[in-house]
Amino acid sequence: MSSGVANAKAIDSLKALAEPIRLEIIEALFTGEKCVCDLIQETGLAQSKISFHLKVLKEAGIITDRQSGRWVYYQLDTRTLKSLQNWIKKLRKGCLNEASPCE
Amino acid sequence: MSSGVANAKAIDSLKALAEPIRLEIIEALFTGEKCVCDLIQETGLAQSKISFHLKVLKEAGIITDRQSGRWVYYQLDTRTLKSLQNWIKKLRKGCLNEASPCE
DNA sequence: AGCATATATCAAGAATAATTGATATATCAA
DNA sequence: TTGATATATCAATTATTCTTGATATATGCT
């Protein structure tokens, strides 16, 4: 039996990444943390739309936020992407479940 | 600007993986190629459901199929997972676009 | 030929996700 | 305090994905 918990987390990450706007946001965050207003400017997208996608990314653990005055700054948490990368590696090698561990 | 084509392919893979039944199918294919009837047996799921998910996986390039008589055998193409793993690595490192290549 | 089996596909409905415009809340500045 | 700005959230709509039961197609067996 495979680890349902780990798979559930991976699925959250996968879903979060599988969307063009969210990828755009992630790429925008590479040059450092940004407030929502920065992201609105860079992308030209509606504020509620940006906030919606930021929430999905945040709930998947791909970004974190911090408030400062009126602004909320978002930044990448690359550890989650690293975990996902590792999960895919295990999936690929067939050692996702404890019964057949990676050597 | 990032590579829209590569991102589109990655999104197909991500979407395909982000579903529990499809993960179950992938894991079942680790012990070798299987016909649809094997997968129905192992999972207990309806045939049309299995076929639906196999199609998604196939269109994403994660599995391939081969017909033999009345049976269609599916197997993993781990190269696609390897590509995805690499894509995530690049995303994580911020070198997905040509403008900032990985060192 | 006739029948059974394996699989794909389709249409309808259900469930989930995304978009949009509006409103609410909090913070700062004047 | 008043007004402006930043962000979140909500309700309604639209779009996408998944499920289900039915039917179609192909293959092989008798």
XYZ file of C-alpha atoms (C1' of nucleotides) in Angstrom:
266
model
C 0.000 0.000 0.000
C 1.309 3.434 -0.855
C 1.324 6.447 1.407
C -2.007 8.156 0.877
C -0.980 11.164 2.924
C 2.138 11.837 0.882
C 0.220 11.307 -2.332
C -2.469 13.733 -1.216
C 0.160 16.391 -0.595
C 1.765 15.722 -3.941
C -1.608 15.983 -5.654
C -2.149 19.385 -4.072
C 1.181 20.553 -5.421
C 0.579 19.073 -8.852
C -2.839 20.683 -9.143
C -1.464 24.001 -8.000
C 1.252 23.936 -10.651
C -0.999 22.732 -13.453
C -2.354 26.162 -14.292
C -0.771 28.810 -16.538
C -1.601 31.832 -14.403
C -0.167 30.166 -11.342
C 3.015 29.330 -13.223
C 3.221 32.937 -14.294
C 2.931 34.005 -10.668
C 5.602 31.535 -9.602
C 7.952 32.789 -12.267
C 7.263 36.364 -11.243
C 8.231 35.501 -7.681
C 11.669 34.395 -8.758
C 13.009 37.897 -8.673
C 12.014 38.088 -5.028
C 8.947 38.617 -2.930
C 6.137 40.675 -4.394
C 2.965 42.248 -3.126
C -0.327 41.544 -4.837
C -0.212 44.963 -6.437
C 3.139 44.151 -8.063
C 1.675 40.945 -9.477
C -1.376 42.790 -10.782
C 0.930 45.241 -12.521
C 3.238 42.624 -14.001
C 0.496 40.370 -15.249
C -2.298 42.807 -16.012
C -4.785 40.408 -14.431
C -7.737 41.260 -12.195
C -7.048 41.540 -8.487
C -9.585 38.936 -7.427
C -8.157 36.536 -9.940
C -4.636 37.000 -8.636
C -5.804 36.610 -5.057
C -7.658 33.442 -5.956
C -4.596 31.848 -7.494
C -2.320 33.039 -4.709
C -4.599 31.282 -2.268
C -4.347 28.012 -4.192
C -0.566 28.268 -4.277
C -0.415 29.138 -0.610
C -2.642 26.258 0.419
C -0.409 23.921 -1.535
C 2.589 25.269 0.374
C 4.288 26.573 -2.737
C 4.322 30.161 -1.550
C 4.189 31.884 1.813
C 2.889 35.306 2.699
C 3.747 38.032 5.130
C 1.838 41.187 5.787
C 3.477 44.566 6.063
C 1.149 47.469 6.545
C -1.409 47.503 3.801
C 0.578 45.115 1.662
C 0.844 41.372 1.667
C 4.064 40.046 0.263
C 4.286 36.622 -1.267
C 7.363 34.562 -1.864
C 8.265 31.110 -3.070
C 8.898 28.268 -0.702
C 11.107 26.164 -2.904
C 11.203 23.362 -0.360
C 7.758 22.279 -1.467
C 8.907 22.115 -5.075
C 11.908 20.134 -3.953
C 9.630 17.664 -2.170
C 7.508 17.349 -5.265
C 10.567 16.777 -7.409
C 11.583 14.012 -5.060
C 8.106 12.525 -5.047
C 8.120 12.347 -8.841
C 11.500 10.713 -8.760
C 10.137 8.053 -6.465
C 7.033 7.626 -8.574
C 9.209 7.222 -11.637
C 11.392 4.662 -9.940
C 8.493 2.748 -8.484
C 9.531 3.272 -4.895
C 6.784 5.509 -3.666
C 5.452 2.965 -1.223
C 7.288 1.584 1.748
C 6.975 -1.957 0.439
C 9.527 -1.242 -2.278
C 11.899 1.438 -0.975
C 14.465 3.169 -3.161
C 17.805 1.432 -2.799
C 9.627 35.114 -21.549
C 9.412 31.455 -20.709
C 8.890 28.581 -23.096
C 5.150 28.284 -23.508
C 5.434 25.022 -25.408
C 7.461 23.304 -22.703
C 5.168 24.675 -20.027
C 2.123 23.390 -21.870
C 3.607 19.910 -21.971
C 4.480 20.085 -18.308
C 0.956 21.207 -17.487
C -0.425 18.189 -19.335
C 1.783 15.912 -17.254
C 0.958 17.680 -14.002
C -2.776 17.497 -14.643
C -2.512 13.854 -15.569
C -0.703 13.026 -12.332
C -2.955 15.113 -10.103
C -5.658 12.487 -9.794
C -5.783 9.536 -7.364
C -7.147 6.948 -9.791
C -4.496 7.802 -12.329
C -1.802 7.466 -9.689
C -3.243 4.093 -8.794
C -3.010 3.062 -12.433
C 0.561 4.281 -12.688
C 1.526 2.350 -9.606
C -0.176 -0.749 -10.960
C 1.881 -0.466 -14.140
C 5.105 -0.713 -12.200
C 4.989 -4.449 -12.153
C 4.919 -4.419 -15.937
C 2.491 -3.834 -18.740
C -1.152 -4.606 -18.123
C -4.269 -4.916 -20.198
C -7.364 -2.929 -19.294
C -8.947 -6.078 -17.902
C -6.044 -6.524 -15.471
C -6.478 -2.960 -14.281
C -10.211 -3.436 -13.849
C -9.487 -6.512 -11.750
C -6.816 -4.906 -9.611
C -8.703 -1.713 -8.940
C -12.299 -2.879 -8.993
C -13.238 0.213 -10.977
C -15.655 0.454 -13.899
C -14.248 -0.216 -17.339
C -15.281 3.109 -18.845
C -13.693 4.898 -15.937
C -10.418 3.073 -16.379
C -10.443 3.736 -20.104
C -11.125 7.406 -19.500
C -8.139 7.766 -17.203
C -5.888 5.684 -19.420
C -6.665 8.058 -22.234
C -5.673 11.066 -20.153
C -2.412 9.391 -19.172
C -1.718 8.388 -22.735
C -2.389 11.847 -24.117
C 0.034 13.234 -21.568
C 2.668 10.769 -22.767
C 2.932 9.064 -19.402
C 1.901 5.686 -20.731
C 1.929 4.000 -24.126
C -0.323 1.307 -25.478
C -0.006 -1.650 -27.775
C -2.749 -3.840 -29.067
C -2.503 -7.600 -29.126
C -5.569 -9.404 -30.303
C -8.535 -8.344 -28.294
C -6.365 -6.840 -25.608
C -4.700 -3.478 -25.321
C -1.647 -3.428 -23.099
C -0.525 -0.278 -21.372
C 2.855 0.474 -19.937
C 4.676 3.352 -18.365
C 6.913 5.647 -20.353
C 9.143 6.845 -17.562
C 10.910 9.279 -19.861
C 7.974 11.644 -19.570
C 8.175 11.519 -15.796
C 11.889 12.167 -16.037
C 11.209 15.225 -18.197
C 8.690 16.460 -15.704
C 11.097 15.935 -12.855
C 13.626 17.999 -14.742
C 11.092 20.689 -15.538
C 10.248 21.025 -11.846
C 13.908 21.238 -11.007
C 14.260 24.118 -13.440
C 11.129 25.797 -12.132
C 12.477 25.483 -8.621
C 15.817 26.940 -9.604
C 14.308 29.730 -11.637
C 15.913 28.671 -14.883
C 12.904 27.595 -16.851
C 13.270 30.327 -19.419
C 16.156 30.761 -21.778
C 16.891 34.219 -20.424
C 18.262 32.705 -17.204
C 19.688 29.267 -18.011
C 20.763 26.822 -15.345
C 24.492 27.134 -14.757
C -22.140 -17.294 -39.267
C -23.166 -16.389 -34.523
C -21.721 -15.407 -29.966
C -18.778 -13.770 -26.282
C -15.164 -10.817 -24.734
C -12.125 -6.536 -24.600
C -12.016 -1.982 -25.210
C -13.359 2.654 -26.750
C -16.508 6.173 -27.054
C -20.535 8.839 -26.267
C -24.266 11.534 -24.043
C -26.141 13.091 -19.825
C -25.476 14.390 -15.373
C -22.610 15.499 -11.233
C -18.795 17.533 -9.294
C -15.077 20.685 -9.210
C -12.510 24.744 -10.633
C -12.079 29.366 -12.568
C -13.853 34.009 -13.715
C -16.261 38.192 -12.759
C -18.071 42.021 -10.454
C -19.281 43.489 -5.990
C -18.553 44.165 -1.293
C -16.005 43.885 3.145
C -11.964 44.747 6.000
C -7.793 46.723 7.287
C -4.278 50.169 7.022
C -2.372 54.442 6.153
C -2.383 59.467 4.999
C -4.291 64.028 5.121
C -12.249 61.529 11.086
C -12.457 61.100 6.277
C -10.884 59.245 2.226
C -7.929 56.370 -0.448
C -5.532 52.112 -1.202
C -4.462 46.980 -0.696
C -6.245 42.771 -0.241
C -9.565 39.102 0.728
C -13.809 37.076 0.124
C -18.319 36.113 -1.677
C -22.150 34.965 -4.896
C -23.258 34.080 -9.465
C -21.878 32.463 -13.673
C -19.155 29.844 -16.806
C -15.913 26.272 -17.945
C -13.720 22.032 -17.217
C -13.336 17.497 -15.549
C -15.201 13.176 -13.860
C -18.700 9.575 -13.523
C -22.184 6.510 -15.199
C -24.733 3.628 -18.087
C -25.311 2.581 -22.795
C -23.793 1.571 -27.201
C -20.358 0.650 -30.859
C -16.378 -1.781 -32.758
C -13.114 -5.223 -33.178
C -11.329 -9.722 -32.250
C -11.379 -14.452 -31.591
C -13.836 -18.784 -30.511
C -17.169 -22.502 -31.663
